[in-house]
Short mmCIF file of C-alpha atoms in Angstrom, two decimals:
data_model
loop_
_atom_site.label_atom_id
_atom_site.label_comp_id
_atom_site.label_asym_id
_atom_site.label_seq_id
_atom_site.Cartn_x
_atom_site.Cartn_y
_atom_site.Cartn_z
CA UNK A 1 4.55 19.45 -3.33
CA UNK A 2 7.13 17.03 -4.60
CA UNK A 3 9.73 15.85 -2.02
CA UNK A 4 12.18 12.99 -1.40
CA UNK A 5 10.51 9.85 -0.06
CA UNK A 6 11.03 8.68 3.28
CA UNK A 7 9.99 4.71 4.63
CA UNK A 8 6.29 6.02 5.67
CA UNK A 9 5.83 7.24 1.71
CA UNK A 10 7.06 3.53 0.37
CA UNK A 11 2.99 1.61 1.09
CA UNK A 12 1.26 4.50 -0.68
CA UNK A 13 3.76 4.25 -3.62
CA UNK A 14 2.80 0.79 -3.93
CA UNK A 15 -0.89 1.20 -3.83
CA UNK A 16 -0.50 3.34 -6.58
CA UNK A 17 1.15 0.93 -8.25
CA UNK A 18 -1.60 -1.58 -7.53
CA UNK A 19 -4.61 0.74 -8.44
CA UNK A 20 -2.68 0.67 -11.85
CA UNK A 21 -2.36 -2.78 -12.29
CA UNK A 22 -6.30 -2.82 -10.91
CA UNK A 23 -7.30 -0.03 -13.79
CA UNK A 24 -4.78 -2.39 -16.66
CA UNK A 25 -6.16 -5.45 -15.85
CA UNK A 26 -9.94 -3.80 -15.34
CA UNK A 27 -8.99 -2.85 -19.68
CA UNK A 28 -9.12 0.45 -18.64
CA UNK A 29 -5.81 1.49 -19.47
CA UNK A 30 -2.83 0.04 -21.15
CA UNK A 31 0.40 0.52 -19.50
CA UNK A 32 2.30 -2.67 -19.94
CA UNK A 33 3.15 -3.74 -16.58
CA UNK A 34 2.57 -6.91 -15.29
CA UNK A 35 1.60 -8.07 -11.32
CA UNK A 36 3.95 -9.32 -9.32
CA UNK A 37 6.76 -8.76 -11.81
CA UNK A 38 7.41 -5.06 -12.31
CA UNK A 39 6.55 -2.50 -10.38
CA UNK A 40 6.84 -4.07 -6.99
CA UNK A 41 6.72 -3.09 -3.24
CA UNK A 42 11.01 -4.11 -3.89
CA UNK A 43 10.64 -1.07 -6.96
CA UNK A 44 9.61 1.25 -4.56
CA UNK A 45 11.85 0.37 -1.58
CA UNK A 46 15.08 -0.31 -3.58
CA UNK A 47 14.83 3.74 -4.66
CA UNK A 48 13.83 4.80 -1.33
CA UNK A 49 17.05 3.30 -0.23
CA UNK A 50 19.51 4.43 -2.88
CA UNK A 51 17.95 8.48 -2.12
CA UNK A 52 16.34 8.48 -5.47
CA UNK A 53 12.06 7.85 -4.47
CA UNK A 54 10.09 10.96 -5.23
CA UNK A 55 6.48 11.76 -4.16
CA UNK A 56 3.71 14.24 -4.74
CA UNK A 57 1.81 14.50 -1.81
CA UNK A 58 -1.16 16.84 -2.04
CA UNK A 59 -3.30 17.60 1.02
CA UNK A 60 -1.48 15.03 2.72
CA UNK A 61 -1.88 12.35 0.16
CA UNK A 62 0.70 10.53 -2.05
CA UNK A 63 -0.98 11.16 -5.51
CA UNK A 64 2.14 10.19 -7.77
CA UNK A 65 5.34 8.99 -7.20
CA UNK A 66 9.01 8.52 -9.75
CA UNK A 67 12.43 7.55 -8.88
CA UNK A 68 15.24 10.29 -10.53
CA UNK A 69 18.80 9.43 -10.72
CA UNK A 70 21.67 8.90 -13.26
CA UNK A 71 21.04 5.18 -14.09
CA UNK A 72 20.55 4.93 -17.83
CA UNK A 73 19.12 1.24 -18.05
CA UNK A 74 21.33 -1.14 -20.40
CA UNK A 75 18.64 -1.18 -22.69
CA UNK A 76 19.39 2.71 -23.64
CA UNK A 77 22.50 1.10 -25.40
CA UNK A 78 20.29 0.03 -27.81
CA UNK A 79 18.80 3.05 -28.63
CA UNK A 80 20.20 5.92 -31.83
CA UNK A 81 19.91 9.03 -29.07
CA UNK A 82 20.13 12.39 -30.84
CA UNK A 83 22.59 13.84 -28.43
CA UNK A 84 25.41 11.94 -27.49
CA UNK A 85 25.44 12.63 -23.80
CA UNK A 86 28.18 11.99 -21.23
CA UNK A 87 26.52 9.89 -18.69
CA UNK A 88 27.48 12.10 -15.91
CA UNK A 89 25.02 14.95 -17.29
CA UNK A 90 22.58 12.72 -18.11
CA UNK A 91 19.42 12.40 -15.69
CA UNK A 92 17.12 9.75 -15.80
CA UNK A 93 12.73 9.53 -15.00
CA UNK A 94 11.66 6.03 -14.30
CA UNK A 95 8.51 4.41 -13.20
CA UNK A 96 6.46 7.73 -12.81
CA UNK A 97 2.98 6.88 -11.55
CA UNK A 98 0.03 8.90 -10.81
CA UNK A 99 -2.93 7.19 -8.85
CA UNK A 100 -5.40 6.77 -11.04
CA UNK A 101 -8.22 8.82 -9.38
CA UNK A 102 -5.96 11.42 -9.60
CA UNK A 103 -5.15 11.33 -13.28
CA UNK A 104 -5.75 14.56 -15.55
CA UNK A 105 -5.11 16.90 -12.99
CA UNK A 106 -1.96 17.94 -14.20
CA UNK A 107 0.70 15.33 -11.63
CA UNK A 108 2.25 14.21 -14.17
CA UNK A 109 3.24 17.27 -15.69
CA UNK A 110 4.13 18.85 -12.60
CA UNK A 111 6.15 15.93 -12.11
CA UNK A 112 8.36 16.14 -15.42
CA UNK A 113 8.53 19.99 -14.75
CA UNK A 114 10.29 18.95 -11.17
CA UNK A 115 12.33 15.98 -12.85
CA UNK A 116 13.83 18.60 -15.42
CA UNK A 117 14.52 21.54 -12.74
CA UNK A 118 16.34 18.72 -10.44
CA UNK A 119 18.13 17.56 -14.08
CA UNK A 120 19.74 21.18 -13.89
CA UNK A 121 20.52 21.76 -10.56
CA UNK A 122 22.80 18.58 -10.44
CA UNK A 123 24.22 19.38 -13.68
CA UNK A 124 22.26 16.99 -16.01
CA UNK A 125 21.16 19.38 -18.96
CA UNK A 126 20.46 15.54 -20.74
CA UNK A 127 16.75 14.00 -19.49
CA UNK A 128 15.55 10.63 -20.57
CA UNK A 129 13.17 8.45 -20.03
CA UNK A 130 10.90 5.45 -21.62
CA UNK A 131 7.42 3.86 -21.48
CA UNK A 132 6.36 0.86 -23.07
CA UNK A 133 5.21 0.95 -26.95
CA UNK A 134 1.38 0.31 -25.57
CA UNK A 135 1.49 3.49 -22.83
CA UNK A 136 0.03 5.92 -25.37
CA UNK A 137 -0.87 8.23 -22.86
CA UNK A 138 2.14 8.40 -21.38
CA UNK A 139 3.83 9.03 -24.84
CA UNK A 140 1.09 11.54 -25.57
CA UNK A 141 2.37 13.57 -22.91
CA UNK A 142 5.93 13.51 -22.80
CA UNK A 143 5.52 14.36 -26.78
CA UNK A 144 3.72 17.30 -25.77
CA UNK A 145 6.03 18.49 -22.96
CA UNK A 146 9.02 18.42 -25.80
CA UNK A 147 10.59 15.25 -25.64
CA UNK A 148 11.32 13.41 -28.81
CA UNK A 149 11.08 9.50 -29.27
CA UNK A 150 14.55 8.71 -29.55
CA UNK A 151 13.79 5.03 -30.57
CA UNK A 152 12.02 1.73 -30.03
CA UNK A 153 13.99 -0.79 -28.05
CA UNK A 154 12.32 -4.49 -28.28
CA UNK A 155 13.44 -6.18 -25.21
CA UNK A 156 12.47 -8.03 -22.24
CA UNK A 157 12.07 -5.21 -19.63
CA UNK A 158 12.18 -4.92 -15.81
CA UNK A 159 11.33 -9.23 -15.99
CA UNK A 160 8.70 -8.40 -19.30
CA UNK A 161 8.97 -10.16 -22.44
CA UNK A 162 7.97 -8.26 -25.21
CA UNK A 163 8.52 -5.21 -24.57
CA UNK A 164 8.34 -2.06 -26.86
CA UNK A 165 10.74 0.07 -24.99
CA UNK A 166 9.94 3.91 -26.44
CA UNK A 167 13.16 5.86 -25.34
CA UNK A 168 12.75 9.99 -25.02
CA UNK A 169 14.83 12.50 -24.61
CA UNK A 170 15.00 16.73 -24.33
CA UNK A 171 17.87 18.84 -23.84
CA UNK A 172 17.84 22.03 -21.59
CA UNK A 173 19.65 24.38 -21.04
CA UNK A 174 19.28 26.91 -18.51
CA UNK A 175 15.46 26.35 -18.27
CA UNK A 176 15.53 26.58 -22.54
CA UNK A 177 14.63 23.59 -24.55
CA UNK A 178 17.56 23.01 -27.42
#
């Protein structure tokens, strides 16, 4: 079930973010994110209190987590979108996480699937998003659920130098991809 956050949801956000940074700095994944710059317990709590935190709880357990809203980051200037979007129908997916011993069991997925539904219902038929150059799995995935690499941005990101900023986008209409 995926539901709006509330202040009891904000600890288990960030210990997914931390058994991420564990797993990246363990080499076992590449994501791009660095500790104690970006994501943060102030991540998590600054979209709890602007309405815009979003969990997956299963069984009672926070197993992935993503703030939704409107706010294209000033970086997405930088990017050659396909669709030239008003801003007001654009929605935006940042920072989606899934705890690591829950990944491959289709969060994720389920999570973009919600993030595009809630696009449409507040009038947002324009989704983006973005992952570093180096999150190939995340890439992998939004490729496959239809979204196109709209551009690279190089840039220093969320506090990190360096950054490959991989901007993706999808239209939809109605439920239909255009």
């Amino acid at each position: 079930m995926i539901r709006k956050a509330n202040r009891e949801d904000i600890a288990s956000v960030v210990k997914i973010y931390d058994a991420i940074l564990d797993d990246e700095e363990a080499g076992n994944r590449r994501i791009g994110w660095v500790r104690g710059v970006y994501p943060t317990f102030r991540t998590a709590e600054e979209a709890f209190e602007k309405g815009t935190l979003f969990v997956c709880e299963d069984d009672g357990k926070i197993v992935a987590a993503a703030k939704i809203d409107r706010e294209q980051v000033p970086e997405y200037a930088d990017c050659h979108w396909e669709y030239d979007a008003p801003a007001d129908k654009v929605m935006v997916l940042h920072t989606l996480v899934v705890h690591p011993a829950c990944s491959r069991q289709g969060y994720g997925s389920e999570f973009v699937h919600f993030y595009e539904k809630y696009g449409l219902e507040n009038g947002c038929p324009y989704l983006r998003m973005d992952t570093n150059r180096i999150n190939s799995a995340a890439r992998k995935m939004y490729t496959s659920m239809g979204y196109k690499e709209a551009g690279v941005v190089a840039c220093v990101f969320n506090g990190i130098p360096d950054v490959g900023l991989v901007c993706f986008e999808k239209r939809k209409v109605h439920g239909i991809k255009c």
